[in-house]
JSON list of C-alpha atoms in Angstrom, two decimals:
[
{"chain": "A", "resi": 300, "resn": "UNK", "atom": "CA", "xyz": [0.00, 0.00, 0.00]},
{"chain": "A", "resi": 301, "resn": "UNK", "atom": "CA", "xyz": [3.03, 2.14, 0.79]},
{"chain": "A", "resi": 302, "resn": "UNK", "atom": "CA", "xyz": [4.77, 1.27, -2.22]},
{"chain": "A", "resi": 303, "resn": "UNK", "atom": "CA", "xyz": [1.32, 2.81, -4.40]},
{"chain": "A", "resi": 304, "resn": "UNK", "atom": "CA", "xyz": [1.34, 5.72, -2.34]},
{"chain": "A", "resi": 305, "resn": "UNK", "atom": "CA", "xyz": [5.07, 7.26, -2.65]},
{"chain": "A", "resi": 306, "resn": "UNK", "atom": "CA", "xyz": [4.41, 5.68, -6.45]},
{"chain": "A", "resi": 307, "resn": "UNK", "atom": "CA", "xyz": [1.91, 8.43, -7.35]},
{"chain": "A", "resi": 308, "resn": "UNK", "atom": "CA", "xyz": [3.09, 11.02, -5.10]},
{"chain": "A", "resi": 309, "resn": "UNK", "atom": "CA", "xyz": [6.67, 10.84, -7.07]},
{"chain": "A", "resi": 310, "resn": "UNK", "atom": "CA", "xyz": [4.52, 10.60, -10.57]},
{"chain": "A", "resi": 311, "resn": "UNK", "atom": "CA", "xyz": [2.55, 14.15, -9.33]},
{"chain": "A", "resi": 312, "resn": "UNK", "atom": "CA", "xyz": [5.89, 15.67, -8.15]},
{"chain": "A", "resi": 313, "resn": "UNK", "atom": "CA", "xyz": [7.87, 15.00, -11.75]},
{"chain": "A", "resi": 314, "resn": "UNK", "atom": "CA", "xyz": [4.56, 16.23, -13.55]},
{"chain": "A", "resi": 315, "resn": "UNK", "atom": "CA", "xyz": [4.57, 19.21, -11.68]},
{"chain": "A", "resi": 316, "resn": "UNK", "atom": "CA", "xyz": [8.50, 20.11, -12.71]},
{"chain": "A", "resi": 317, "resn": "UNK", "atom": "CA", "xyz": [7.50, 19.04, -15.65]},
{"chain": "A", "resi": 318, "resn": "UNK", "atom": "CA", "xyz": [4.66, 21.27, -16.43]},
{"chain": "A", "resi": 319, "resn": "UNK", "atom": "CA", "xyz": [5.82, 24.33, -14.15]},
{"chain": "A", "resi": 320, "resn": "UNK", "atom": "CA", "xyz": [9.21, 24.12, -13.33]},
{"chain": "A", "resi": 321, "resn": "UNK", "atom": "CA", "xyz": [10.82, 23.88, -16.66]},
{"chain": "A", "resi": 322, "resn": "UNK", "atom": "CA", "xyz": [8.87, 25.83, -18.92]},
{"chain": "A", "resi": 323, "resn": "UNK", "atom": "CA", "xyz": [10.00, 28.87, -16.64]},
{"chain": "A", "resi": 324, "resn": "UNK", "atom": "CA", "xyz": [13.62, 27.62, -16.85]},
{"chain": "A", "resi": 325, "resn": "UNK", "atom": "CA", "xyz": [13.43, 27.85, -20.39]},
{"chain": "A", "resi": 326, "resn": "UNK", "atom": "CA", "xyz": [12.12, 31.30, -20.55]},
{"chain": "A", "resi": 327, "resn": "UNK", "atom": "CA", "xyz": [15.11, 32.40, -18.11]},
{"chain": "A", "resi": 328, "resn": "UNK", "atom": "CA", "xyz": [17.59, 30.52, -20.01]},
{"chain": "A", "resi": 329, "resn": "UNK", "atom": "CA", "xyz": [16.26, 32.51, -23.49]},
{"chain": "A", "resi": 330, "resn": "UNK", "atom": "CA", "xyz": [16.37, 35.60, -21.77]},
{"chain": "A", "resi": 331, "resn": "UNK", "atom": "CA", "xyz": [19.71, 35.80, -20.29]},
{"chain": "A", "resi": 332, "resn": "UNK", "atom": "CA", "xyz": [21.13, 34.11, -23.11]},
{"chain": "A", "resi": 333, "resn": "UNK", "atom": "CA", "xyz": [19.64, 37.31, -25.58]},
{"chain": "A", "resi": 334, "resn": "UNK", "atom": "CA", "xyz": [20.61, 40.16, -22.98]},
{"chain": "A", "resi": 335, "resn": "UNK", "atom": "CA", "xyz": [23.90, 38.71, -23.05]},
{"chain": "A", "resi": 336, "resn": "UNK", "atom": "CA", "xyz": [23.82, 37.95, -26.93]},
{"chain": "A", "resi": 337, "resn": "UNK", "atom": "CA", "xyz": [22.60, 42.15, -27.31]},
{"chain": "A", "resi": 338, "resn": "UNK", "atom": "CA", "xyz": [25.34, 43.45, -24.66]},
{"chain": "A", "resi": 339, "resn": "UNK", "atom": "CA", "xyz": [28.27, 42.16, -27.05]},
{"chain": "A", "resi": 340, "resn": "UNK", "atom": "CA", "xyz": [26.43, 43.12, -30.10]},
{"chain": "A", "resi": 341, "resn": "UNK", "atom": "CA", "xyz": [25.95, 46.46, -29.27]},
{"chain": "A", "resi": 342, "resn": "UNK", "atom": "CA", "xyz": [27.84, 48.65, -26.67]},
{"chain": "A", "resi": 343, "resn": "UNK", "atom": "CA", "xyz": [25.41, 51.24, -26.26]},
{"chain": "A", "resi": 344, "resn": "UNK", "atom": "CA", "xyz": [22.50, 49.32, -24.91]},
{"chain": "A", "resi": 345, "resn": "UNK", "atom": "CA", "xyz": [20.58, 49.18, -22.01]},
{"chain": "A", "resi": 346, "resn": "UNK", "atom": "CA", "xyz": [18.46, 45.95, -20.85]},
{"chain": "A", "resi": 347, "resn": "UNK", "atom": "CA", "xyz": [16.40, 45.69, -18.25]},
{"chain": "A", "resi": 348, "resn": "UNK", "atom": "CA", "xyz": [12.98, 43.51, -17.07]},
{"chain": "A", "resi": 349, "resn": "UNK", "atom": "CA", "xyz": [10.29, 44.80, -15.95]},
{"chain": "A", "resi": 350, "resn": "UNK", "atom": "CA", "xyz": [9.43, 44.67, -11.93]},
{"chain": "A", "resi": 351, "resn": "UNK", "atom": "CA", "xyz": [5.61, 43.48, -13.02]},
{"chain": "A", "resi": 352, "resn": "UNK", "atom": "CA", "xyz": [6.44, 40.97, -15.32]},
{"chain": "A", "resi": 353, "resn": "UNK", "atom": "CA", "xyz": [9.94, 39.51, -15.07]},
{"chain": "A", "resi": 354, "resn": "UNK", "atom": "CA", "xyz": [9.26, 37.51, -18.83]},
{"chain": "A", "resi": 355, "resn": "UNK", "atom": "CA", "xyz": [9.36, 41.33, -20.08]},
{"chain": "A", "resi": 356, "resn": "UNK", "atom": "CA", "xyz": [12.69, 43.15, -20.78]},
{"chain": "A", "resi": 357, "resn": "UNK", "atom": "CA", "xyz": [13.01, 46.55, -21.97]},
{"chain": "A", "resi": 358, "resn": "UNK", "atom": "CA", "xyz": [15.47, 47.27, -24.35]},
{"chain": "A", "resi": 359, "resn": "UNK", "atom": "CA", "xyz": [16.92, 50.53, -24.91]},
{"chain": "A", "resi": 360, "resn": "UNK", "atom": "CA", "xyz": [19.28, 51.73, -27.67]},
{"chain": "A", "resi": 361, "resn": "UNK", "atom": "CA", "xyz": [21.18, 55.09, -26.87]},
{"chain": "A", "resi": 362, "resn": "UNK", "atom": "CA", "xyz": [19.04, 56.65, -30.21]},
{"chain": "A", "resi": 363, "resn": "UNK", "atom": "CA", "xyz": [15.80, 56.31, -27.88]},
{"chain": "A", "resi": 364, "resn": "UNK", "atom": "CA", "xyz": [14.72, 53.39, -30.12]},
{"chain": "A", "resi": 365, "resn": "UNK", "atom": "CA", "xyz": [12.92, 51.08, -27.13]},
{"chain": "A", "resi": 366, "resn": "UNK", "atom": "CA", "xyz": [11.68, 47.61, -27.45]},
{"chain": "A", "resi": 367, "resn": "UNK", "atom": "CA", "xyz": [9.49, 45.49, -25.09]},
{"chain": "A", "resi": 368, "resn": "UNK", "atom": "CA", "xyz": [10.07, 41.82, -25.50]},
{"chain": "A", "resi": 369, "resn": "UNK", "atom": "CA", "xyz": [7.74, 39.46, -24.13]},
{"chain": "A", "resi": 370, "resn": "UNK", "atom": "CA", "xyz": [9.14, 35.50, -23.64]},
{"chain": "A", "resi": 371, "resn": "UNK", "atom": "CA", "xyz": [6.83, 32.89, -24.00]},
{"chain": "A", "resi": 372, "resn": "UNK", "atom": "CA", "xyz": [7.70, 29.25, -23.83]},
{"chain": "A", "resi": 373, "resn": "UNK", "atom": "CA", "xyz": [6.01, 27.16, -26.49]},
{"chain": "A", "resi": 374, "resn": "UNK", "atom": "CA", "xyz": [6.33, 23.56, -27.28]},
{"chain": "A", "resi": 375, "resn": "UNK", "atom": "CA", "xyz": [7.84, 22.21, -30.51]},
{"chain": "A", "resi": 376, "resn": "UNK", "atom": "CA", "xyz": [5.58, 21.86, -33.57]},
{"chain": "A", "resi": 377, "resn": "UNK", "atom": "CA", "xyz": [2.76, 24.39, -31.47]},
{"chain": "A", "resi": 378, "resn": "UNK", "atom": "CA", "xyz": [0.02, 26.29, -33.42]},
{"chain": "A", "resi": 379, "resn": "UNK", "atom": "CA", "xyz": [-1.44, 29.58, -31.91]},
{"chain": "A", "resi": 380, "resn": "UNK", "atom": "CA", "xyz": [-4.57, 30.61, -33.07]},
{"chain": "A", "resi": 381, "resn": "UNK", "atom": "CA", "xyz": [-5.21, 34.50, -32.14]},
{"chain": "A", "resi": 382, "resn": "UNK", "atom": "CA", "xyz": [-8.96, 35.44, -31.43]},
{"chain": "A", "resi": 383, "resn": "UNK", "atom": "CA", "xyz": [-8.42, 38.87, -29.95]},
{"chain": "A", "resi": 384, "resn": "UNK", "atom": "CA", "xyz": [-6.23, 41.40, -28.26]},
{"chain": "A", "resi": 385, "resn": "UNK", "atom": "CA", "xyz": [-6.00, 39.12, -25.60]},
{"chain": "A", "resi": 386, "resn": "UNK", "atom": "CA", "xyz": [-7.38, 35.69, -26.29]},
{"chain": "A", "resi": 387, "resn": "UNK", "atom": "CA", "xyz": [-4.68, 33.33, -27.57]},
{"chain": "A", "resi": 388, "resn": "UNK", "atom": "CA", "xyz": [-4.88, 29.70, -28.12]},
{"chain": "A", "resi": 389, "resn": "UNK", "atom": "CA", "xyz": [-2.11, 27.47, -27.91]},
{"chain": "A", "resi": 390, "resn": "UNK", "atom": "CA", "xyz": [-2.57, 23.94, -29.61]},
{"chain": "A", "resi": 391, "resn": "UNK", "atom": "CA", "xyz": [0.15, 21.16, -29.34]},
{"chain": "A", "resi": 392, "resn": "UNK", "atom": "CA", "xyz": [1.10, 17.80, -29.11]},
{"chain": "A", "resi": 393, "resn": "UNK", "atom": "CA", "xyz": [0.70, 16.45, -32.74]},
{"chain": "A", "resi": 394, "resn": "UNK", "atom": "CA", "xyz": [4.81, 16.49, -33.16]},
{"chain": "A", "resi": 395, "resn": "UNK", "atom": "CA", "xyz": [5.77, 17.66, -37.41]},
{"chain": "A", "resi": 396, "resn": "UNK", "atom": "CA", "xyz": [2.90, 15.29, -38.88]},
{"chain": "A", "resi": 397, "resn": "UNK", "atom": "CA", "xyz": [1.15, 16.97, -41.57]},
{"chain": "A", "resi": 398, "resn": "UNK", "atom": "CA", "xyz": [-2.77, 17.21, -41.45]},
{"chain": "A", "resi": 399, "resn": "UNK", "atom": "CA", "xyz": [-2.73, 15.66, -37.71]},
{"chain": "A", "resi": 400, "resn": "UNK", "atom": "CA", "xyz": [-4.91, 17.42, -35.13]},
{"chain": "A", "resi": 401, "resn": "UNK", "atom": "CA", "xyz": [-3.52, 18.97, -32.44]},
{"chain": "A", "resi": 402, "resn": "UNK", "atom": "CA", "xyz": [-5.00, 17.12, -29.23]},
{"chain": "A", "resi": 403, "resn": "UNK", "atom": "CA", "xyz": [-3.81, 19.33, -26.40]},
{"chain": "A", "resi": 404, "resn": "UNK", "atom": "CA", "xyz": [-4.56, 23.18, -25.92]},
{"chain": "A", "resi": 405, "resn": "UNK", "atom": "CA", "xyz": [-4.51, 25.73, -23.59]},
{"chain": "A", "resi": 406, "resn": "UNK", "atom": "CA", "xyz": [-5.35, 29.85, -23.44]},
{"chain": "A", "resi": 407, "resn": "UNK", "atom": "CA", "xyz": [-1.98, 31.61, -23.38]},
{"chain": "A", "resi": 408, "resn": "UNK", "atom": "CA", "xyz": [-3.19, 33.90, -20.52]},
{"chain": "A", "resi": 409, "resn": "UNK", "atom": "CA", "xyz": [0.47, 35.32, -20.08]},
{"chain": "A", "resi": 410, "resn": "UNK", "atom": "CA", "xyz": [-0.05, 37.36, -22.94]},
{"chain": "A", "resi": 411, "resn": "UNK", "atom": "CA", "xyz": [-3.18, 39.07, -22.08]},
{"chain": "A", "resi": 412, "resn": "UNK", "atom": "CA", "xyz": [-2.03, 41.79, -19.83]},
{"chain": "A", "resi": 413, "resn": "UNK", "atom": "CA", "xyz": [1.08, 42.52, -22.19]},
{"chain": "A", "resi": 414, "resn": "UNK", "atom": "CA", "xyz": [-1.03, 43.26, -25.24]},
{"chain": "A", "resi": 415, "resn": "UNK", "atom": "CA", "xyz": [-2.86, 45.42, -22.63]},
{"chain": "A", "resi": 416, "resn": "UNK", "atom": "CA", "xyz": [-0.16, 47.58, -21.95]},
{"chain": "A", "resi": 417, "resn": "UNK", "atom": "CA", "xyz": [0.30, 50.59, -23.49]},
{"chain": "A", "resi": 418, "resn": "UNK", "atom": "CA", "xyz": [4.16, 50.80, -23.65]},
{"chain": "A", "resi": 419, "resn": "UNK", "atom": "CA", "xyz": [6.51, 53.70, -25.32]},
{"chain": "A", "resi": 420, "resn": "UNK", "atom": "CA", "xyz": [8.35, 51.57, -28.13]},
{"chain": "A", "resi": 421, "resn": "UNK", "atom": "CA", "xyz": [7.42, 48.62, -29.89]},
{"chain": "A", "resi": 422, "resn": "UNK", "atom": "CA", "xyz": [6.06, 45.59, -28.75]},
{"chain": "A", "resi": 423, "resn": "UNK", "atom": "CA", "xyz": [7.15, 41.74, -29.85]},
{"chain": "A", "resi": 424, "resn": "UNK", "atom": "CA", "xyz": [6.09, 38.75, -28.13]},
{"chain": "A", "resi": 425, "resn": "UNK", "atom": "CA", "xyz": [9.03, 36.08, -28.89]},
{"chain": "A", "resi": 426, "resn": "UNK", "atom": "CA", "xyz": [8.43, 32.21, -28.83]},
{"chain": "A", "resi": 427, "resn": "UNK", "atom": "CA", "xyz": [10.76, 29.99, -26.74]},
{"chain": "A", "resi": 428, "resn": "UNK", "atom": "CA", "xyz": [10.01, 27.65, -30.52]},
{"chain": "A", "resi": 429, "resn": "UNK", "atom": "CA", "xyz": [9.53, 28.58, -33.56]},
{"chain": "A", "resi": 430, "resn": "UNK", "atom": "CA", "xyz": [5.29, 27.65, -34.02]},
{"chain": "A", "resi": 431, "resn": "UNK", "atom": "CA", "xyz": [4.23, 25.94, -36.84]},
{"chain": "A", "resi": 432, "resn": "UNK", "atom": "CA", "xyz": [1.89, 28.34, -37.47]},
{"chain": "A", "resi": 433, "resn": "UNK", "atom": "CA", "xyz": [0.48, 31.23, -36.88]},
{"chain": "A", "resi": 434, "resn": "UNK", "atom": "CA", "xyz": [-3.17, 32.25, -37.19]},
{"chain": "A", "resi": 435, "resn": "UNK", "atom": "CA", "xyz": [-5.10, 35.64, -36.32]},
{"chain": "A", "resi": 436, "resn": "UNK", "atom": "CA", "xyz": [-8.97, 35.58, -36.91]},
{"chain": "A", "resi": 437, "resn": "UNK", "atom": "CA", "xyz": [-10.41, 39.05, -38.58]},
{"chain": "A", "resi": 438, "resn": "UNK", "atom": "CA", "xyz": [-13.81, 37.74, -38.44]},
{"chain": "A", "resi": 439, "resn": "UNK", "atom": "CA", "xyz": [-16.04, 35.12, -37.83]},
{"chain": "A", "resi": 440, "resn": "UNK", "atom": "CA", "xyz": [-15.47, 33.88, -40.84]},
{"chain": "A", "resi": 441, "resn": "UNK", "atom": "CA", "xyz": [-11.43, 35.27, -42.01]},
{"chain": "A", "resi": 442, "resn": "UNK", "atom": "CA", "xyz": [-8.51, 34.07, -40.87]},
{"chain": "A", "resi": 443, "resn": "UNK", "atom": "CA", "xyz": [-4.93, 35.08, -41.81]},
{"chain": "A", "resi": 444, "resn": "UNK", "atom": "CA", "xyz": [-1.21, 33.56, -41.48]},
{"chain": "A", "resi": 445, "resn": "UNK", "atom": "CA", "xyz": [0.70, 36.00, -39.09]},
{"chain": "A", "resi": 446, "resn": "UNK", "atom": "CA", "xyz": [4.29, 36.39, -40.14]},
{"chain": "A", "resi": 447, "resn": "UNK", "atom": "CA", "xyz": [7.23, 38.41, -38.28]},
{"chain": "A", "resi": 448, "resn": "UNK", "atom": "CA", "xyz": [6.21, 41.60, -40.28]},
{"chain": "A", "resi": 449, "resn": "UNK", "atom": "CA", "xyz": [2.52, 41.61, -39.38]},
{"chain": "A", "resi": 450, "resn": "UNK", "atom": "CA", "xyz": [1.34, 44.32, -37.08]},
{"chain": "A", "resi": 451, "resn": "UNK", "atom": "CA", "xyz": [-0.93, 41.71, -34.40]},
{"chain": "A", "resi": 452, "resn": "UNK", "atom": "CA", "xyz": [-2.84, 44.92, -32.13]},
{"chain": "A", "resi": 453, "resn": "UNK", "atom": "CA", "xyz": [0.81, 46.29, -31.83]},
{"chain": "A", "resi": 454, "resn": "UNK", "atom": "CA", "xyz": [3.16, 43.89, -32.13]},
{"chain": "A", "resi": 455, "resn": "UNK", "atom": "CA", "xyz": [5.35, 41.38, -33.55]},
{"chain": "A", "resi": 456, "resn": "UNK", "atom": "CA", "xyz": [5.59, 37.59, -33.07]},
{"chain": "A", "resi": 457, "resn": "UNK", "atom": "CA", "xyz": [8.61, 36.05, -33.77]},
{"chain": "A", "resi": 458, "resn": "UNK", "atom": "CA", "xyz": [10.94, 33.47, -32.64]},
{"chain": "A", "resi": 459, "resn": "UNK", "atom": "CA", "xyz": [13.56, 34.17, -30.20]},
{"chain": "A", "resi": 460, "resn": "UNK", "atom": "CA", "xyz": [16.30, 32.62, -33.13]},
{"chain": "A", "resi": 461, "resn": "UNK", "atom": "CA", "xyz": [14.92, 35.56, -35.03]},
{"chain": "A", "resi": 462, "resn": "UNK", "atom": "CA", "xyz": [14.72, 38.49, -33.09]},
{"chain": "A", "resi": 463, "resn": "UNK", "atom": "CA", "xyz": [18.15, 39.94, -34.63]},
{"chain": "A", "resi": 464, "resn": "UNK", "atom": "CA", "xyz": [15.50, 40.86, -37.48]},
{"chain": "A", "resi": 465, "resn": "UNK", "atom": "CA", "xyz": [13.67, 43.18, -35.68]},
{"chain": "A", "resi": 466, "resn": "UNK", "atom": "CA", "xyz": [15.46, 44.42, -33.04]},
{"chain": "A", "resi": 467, "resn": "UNK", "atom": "CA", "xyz": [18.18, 46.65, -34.09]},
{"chain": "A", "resi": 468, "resn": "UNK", "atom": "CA", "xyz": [20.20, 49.57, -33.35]},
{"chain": "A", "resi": 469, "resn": "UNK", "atom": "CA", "xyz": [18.54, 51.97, -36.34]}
]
């Protein structure tokens, strides 16, 4: 009885690192690696995160050219579907198959009070992974394929491989 006990108390503990645990990791591990990977690109920079939202850094460019960057872990092979200013839909688990449906989802409530914000600069909201795709909904019945370039209420999704495209010393 013992033995079942410790069994699914050590299965709930590894899903909770799992699930909690290391998708923060990976955030912090994007984020210092990019301040650092900025701070030897460019000397006069300044990088900092925001005291309400430590996924958030503020990056500052001695021109007054500002950026907000939002980190948001992702899975591989993910799909976000964009309903509104706030309402994103993550979908994931069907791996690179073509045509397969995505059996998991969840909202991606981090974003919500970031596209809320009304910050001086621009905003992009960068993916741990590169999605599969990207979808925004105009309408109830139009849908479009966001790309790096396209203006989503104010910002820019894009990878965090990618960011050197849009964040630059102009």
């Amino acid at each position: 009885m013992y033995f079942i006990i410790i069994f699914v108390v050590i299965i709930a503990i590894i899903v909770f690192i799992h699930n909690v645990r290391l998708p923060k990791s990976e955030v912090n591990k994007k984020i210092k690696y990019y301040e650092a990977h900025l701070k030897t690109k460019y000397t006069n920079v300044q990088i900092s995160r925001l005291d309400t939202d430590k996924s958030v850094i503020k990056v500052v460019f001695s021109n007054n050219n500002s950026y907000f960057i939002k980190f948001v872990y992702i899975p591989n092979y993910s799909q976000i579907q964009i309903n509104n200013k706030s309402t994103w839909e993550l979908k994931y688990g069907a791996g690179n198959t073509p045509g397969k449906h995505q059996p998991h989802k969840r909202y991606l409530n981090e974003i919500a009070t970031f596209m809320n914000e009304d910050y001086v600069g621009k905003k992009i909201v960068a993916f741990t992974n590169n999605p599969k795709e990207i979808v925004k909904y105009i309408n109830e019945s139009e849908i479009i394929i966001v790309n790096p370039s396209t203006d989503v209420y104010g910002a820019n999704l894009i990878s965090v491989h990618k960011l050197d495209k849009i964040v630059k010393e102009e």
